[in-house]
Amino acid sequence: MGNQKKTRVKEQYFIPLEVKEETIITKEFEDAPRMWSKIGNRKVRTILVPATREQYEAYMRPEWKEDKRQQRLAEKRMKQEEDKTLQGWDTPVSYEQLRETGYGFLGATEQDSLEEIVEKEELLEALRRELAQLEELDRTILEMFSRGISEAAIGQEVGLSQKGVNKRKHRLLAALRERLEAYR
């Protein structure tokens, strides 16, 4: 019993490579079997490329993160459907809905005064002017973000990394906040 050696079976890791018409496959993988694999939330035709554990985890971590974000978003939406009064940061609401819920839009008389309405209209007009002056890329980022699209998905759409989108978005929001300070 004491002389027995324990042998470790080395785990093998594979990265699924989606096979499309435009996918370039090297000679060593030309005859590799094609199979259906799940990448993120979708099933696609793939070949499995051998990789080290570090390569596998580095490749899959963003996929896992996005998958988990999508799961949380789906759970939140299901919860909101059960409880219609629950509003999240990604739930689009109208001005009328905000007034009904009383999130600071009502005056003492339960109605906005004419002055408050004019101030809000001026703020909206100033915001529209500021947004019109932004570069097309910046407007696209803000517009997609306002629809609840993830930074990673925005980055894929506009050709930036998720971190690049995050930094640009925060810089834009800070600049807009500063320019519209007079309207607060």
mmCIF file of C-alpha atoms in Angstrom, residues 10-167:
data_model
loop_
_atom_site.group_PDB
_atom_site.id
_atom_site.type_symbol
_atom_site.label_atom_id
_atom_site.label_comp_id
_atom_site.label_asym_id
_atom_site.label_seq_id
_atom_site.Cartn_x
_atom_site.Cartn_y
_atom_site.Cartn_z
ATOM 1 C CA LYS A 10 -4.293 15.546 -16.716
ATOM 2 C CA GLU A 11 -7.505 17.330 -17.614
ATOM 3 C CA GLN A 12 -7.860 18.390 -21.211
ATOM 4 C CA TYR A 13 -9.404 21.711 -22.120
ATOM 5 C CA PHE A 14 -10.923 22.669 -25.434
ATOM 6 C CA ILE A 15 -12.007 26.029 -26.772
ATOM 7 C CA PRO A 16 -15.032 25.872 -29.077
ATOM 8 C CA LEU A 17 -14.311 27.624 -32.387
ATOM 9 C CA GLU A 18 -17.439 28.628 -34.277
ATOM 10 C CA VAL A 19 -17.358 27.395 -37.859
ATOM 11 C CA LYS A 20 -18.835 29.788 -40.414
ATOM 12 C CA GLU A 21 -18.261 30.181 -44.133
ATOM 13 C CA GLU A 22 -15.650 32.883 -43.508
ATOM 14 C CA THR A 23 -13.834 30.943 -40.757
ATOM 15 C CA ILE A 24 -10.260 30.129 -41.719
ATOM 16 C CA ILE A 25 -9.244 26.697 -40.436
ATOM 17 C CA THR A 26 -5.623 25.525 -40.487
ATOM 18 C CA LYS A 27 -4.641 22.177 -42.013
ATOM 19 C CA GLU A 28 -4.378 20.429 -38.651
ATOM 20 C CA PHE A 29 -8.072 21.115 -37.951
ATOM 21 C CA GLU A 30 -9.511 20.632 -41.461
ATOM 22 C CA ASP A 31 -10.678 17.114 -40.671
ATOM 23 C CA ALA A 32 -11.689 17.841 -37.080
ATOM 24 C CA PRO A 33 -15.244 16.736 -36.376
ATOM 25 C CA ARG A 34 -17.851 19.481 -36.357
ATOM 26 C CA MET A 35 -20.241 19.485 -33.419
ATOM 27 C CA TRP A 36 -22.901 21.659 -31.863
ATOM 28 C CA SER A 37 -21.628 23.617 -28.858
ATOM 29 C CA LYS A 38 -23.060 26.346 -26.712
ATOM 30 C CA ILE A 39 -21.161 29.628 -26.900
ATOM 31 C CA GLY A 40 -22.739 32.141 -24.552
ATOM 32 C CA ASN A 41 -26.493 31.754 -24.938
ATOM 33 C CA ARG A 42 -26.542 30.272 -28.431
ATOM 34 C CA LYS A 43 -25.851 26.906 -29.994
ATOM 35 C CA VAL A 44 -23.458 26.991 -32.952
ATOM 36 C CA ARG A 45 -21.465 24.584 -35.136
ATOM 37 C CA THR A 46 -17.938 24.342 -33.755
ATOM 38 C CA ILE A 47 -14.704 22.452 -33.754
ATOM 39 C CA LEU A 48 -12.894 21.963 -30.463
ATOM 40 C CA VAL A 49 -9.378 23.404 -30.299
ATOM 41 C CA PRO A 50 -7.118 21.957 -27.570
ATOM 42 C CA ALA A 51 -5.939 24.554 -25.053
ATOM 43 C CA THR A 52 -4.265 24.884 -21.686
ATOM 44 C CA ARG A 53 -6.343 25.578 -18.610
ATOM 45 C CA GLU A 54 -5.169 29.209 -18.553
ATOM 46 C CA GLN A 55 -6.073 29.730 -22.227
ATOM 47 C CA TYR A 56 -9.448 28.079 -21.726
ATOM 48 C CA GLU A 57 -10.331 30.197 -18.696
ATOM 49 C CA ALA A 58 -9.083 33.419 -20.327
ATOM 50 C CA TYR A 59 -11.209 32.696 -23.407
ATOM 51 C CA MET A 60 -14.328 31.548 -21.569
ATOM 52 C CA ARG A 61 -14.395 34.042 -18.676
ATOM 53 C CA PRO A 62 -16.075 36.849 -20.718
ATOM 54 C CA GLU A 63 -18.568 34.295 -22.070
ATOM 55 C CA TRP A 64 -19.386 33.094 -18.561
ATOM 56 C CA LYS A 65 -19.683 36.668 -17.319
ATOM 57 C CA GLU A 66 -22.057 37.680 -20.130
ATOM 58 C CA ASP A 67 -24.079 34.491 -19.675
ATOM 59 C CA LYS A 68 -24.447 35.205 -15.948
ATOM 60 C CA ARG A 69 -25.454 38.826 -16.696
ATOM 61 C CA GLN A 70 -28.108 37.596 -19.134
ATOM 62 C CA GLN A 71 -29.408 35.120 -16.531
ATOM 63 C CA ARG A 72 -29.682 37.857 -13.904
ATOM 64 C CA LEU A 73 -31.419 40.165 -16.380
ATOM 65 C CA ALA A 74 -33.908 37.410 -17.286
ATOM 66 C CA GLU A 75 -34.570 36.727 -13.593
ATOM 67 C CA LYS A 76 -35.090 40.430 -12.972
ATOM 68 C CA ARG A 77 -37.510 40.688 -15.896
ATOM 69 C CA MET A 78 -39.463 37.668 -14.639
ATOM 70 C CA LYS A 79 -39.639 39.244 -11.187
ATOM 71 C CA GLN A 80 -40.818 42.527 -12.705
ATOM 72 C CA GLU A 81 -43.548 40.709 -14.626
ATOM 73 C CA GLU A 82 -44.727 39.193 -11.358
ATOM 74 C CA ASP A 83 -44.586 42.556 -9.593
ATOM 75 C CA LYS A 84 -45.481 45.265 -12.114
ATOM 76 C CA THR A 85 -44.591 48.028 -9.643
ATOM 77 C CA LEU A 86 -40.917 46.961 -9.458
ATOM 78 C CA GLN A 87 -38.802 49.232 -11.651
ATOM 79 C CA GLY A 88 -35.117 48.624 -12.382
ATOM 80 C CA TRP A 89 -32.410 50.788 -13.907
ATOM 81 C CA ASP A 90 -32.902 49.051 -17.259
ATOM 82 C CA THR A 91 -36.698 49.346 -17.314
ATOM 83 C CA PRO A 92 -37.915 52.000 -19.742
ATOM 84 C CA VAL A 93 -40.495 54.299 -18.172
ATOM 85 C CA SER A 94 -42.436 57.275 -19.421
ATOM 86 C CA TYR A 95 -42.691 60.651 -17.751
ATOM 87 C CA GLU A 96 -46.312 59.834 -16.892
ATOM 88 C CA GLN A 97 -45.276 56.595 -15.139
ATOM 89 C CA LEU A 98 -42.695 58.489 -13.102
ATOM 90 C CA ARG A 99 -45.340 61.029 -12.098
ATOM 91 C CA GLU A 100 -47.701 58.241 -11.031
ATOM 92 C CA THR A 101 -45.070 56.599 -8.825
ATOM 93 C CA GLY A 102 -44.117 59.915 -7.221
ATOM 94 C CA TYR A 103 -40.359 59.827 -7.749
ATOM 95 C CA GLY A 104 -39.865 63.487 -6.922
ATOM 96 C CA PHE A 105 -41.773 64.859 -9.895
ATOM 97 C CA LEU A 106 -44.847 66.000 -7.999
ATOM 98 C CA GLY A 107 -45.244 69.368 -6.366
ATOM 99 C CA ALA A 108 -47.147 70.059 -3.165
ATOM 100 C CA THR A 109 -50.395 70.219 -5.149
ATOM 101 C CA GLU A 110 -49.742 66.871 -6.912
ATOM 102 C CA GLN A 111 -49.141 68.820 -10.137
ATOM 103 C CA ASP A 112 -46.107 70.526 -11.595
ATOM 104 C CA SER A 113 -46.279 74.276 -11.680
ATOM 105 C CA LEU A 114 -45.937 76.069 -15.003
ATOM 106 C CA GLU A 115 -42.441 77.169 -13.961
ATOM 107 C CA GLU A 116 -41.336 73.587 -13.247
ATOM 108 C CA ILE A 117 -42.710 72.399 -16.581
ATOM 109 C CA VAL A 118 -40.813 75.165 -18.415
ATOM 110 C CA GLU A 119 -37.602 74.305 -16.527
ATOM 111 C CA LYS A 120 -37.915 70.652 -17.512
ATOM 112 C CA GLU A 121 -38.561 71.578 -21.145
ATOM 113 C CA GLU A 122 -35.483 73.829 -21.130
ATOM 114 C CA LEU A 123 -33.407 71.005 -19.637
ATOM 115 C CA LEU A 124 -34.628 68.571 -22.300
ATOM 116 C CA GLU A 125 -33.875 71.076 -25.066
ATOM 117 C CA ALA A 126 -30.365 71.680 -23.669
ATOM 118 C CA LEU A 127 -29.813 67.919 -23.444
ATOM 119 C CA ARG A 128 -30.900 67.489 -27.072
ATOM 120 C CA ARG A 129 -28.459 70.243 -28.157
ATOM 121 C CA GLU A 130 -25.596 68.628 -26.229
ATOM 122 C CA LEU A 131 -26.370 65.186 -27.664
ATOM 123 C CA ALA A 132 -26.499 66.616 -31.188
ATOM 124 C CA GLN A 133 -22.960 67.981 -30.740
ATOM 125 C CA LEU A 134 -21.516 64.586 -29.813
ATOM 126 C CA GLU A 135 -19.606 62.395 -32.257
ATOM 127 C CA GLU A 136 -21.634 59.665 -33.949
ATOM 128 C CA LEU A 137 -19.760 56.976 -31.986
ATOM 129 C CA ASP A 138 -20.569 58.645 -28.656
ATOM 130 C CA ARG A 139 -24.244 59.061 -29.564
ATOM 131 C CA THR A 140 -24.383 55.380 -30.575
ATOM 132 C CA ILE A 141 -22.832 54.289 -27.273
ATOM 133 C CA LEU A 142 -25.250 56.375 -25.199
ATOM 134 C CA GLU A 143 -28.262 55.337 -27.260
ATOM 135 C CA MET A 144 -27.429 51.613 -26.968
ATOM 136 C CA PHE A 145 -26.680 51.989 -23.253
ATOM 137 C CA SER A 146 -30.034 53.708 -22.711
ATOM 138 C CA ARG A 147 -31.730 50.641 -24.232
ATOM 139 C CA GLY A 148 -30.043 48.397 -21.631
ATOM 140 C CA ILE A 149 -27.513 46.796 -23.987
ATOM 141 C CA SER A 150 -24.394 45.518 -22.233
ATOM 142 C CA GLU A 151 -21.055 47.268 -22.589
ATOM 143 C CA ALA A 152 -19.574 44.117 -24.127
ATOM 144 C CA ALA A 153 -22.294 44.017 -26.807
ATOM 145 C CA ILE A 154 -21.891 47.749 -27.454
ATOM 146 C CA GLY A 155 -18.141 47.232 -27.791
ATOM 147 C CA GLN A 156 -18.641 44.505 -30.393
ATOM 148 C CA GLU A 157 -21.010 46.757 -32.331
ATOM 149 C CA VAL A 158 -18.786 49.859 -32.362
ATOM 150 C CA GLY A 159 -15.381 48.146 -32.432
ATOM 151 C CA LEU A 160 -14.172 48.947 -28.917
ATOM 152 C CA SER A 161 -13.376 46.789 -25.920
ATOM 153 C CA GLN A 162 -15.846 46.573 -23.045
ATOM 154 C CA LYS A 163 -13.468 48.615 -20.900
ATOM 155 C CA GLY A 164 -13.119 51.209 -23.667
ATOM 156 C CA VAL A 165 -16.905 51.538 -23.878
ATOM 157 C CA ASN A 166 -17.124 51.833 -20.086
ATOM 158 C CA LYS A 167 -14.508 54.595 -19.912
#
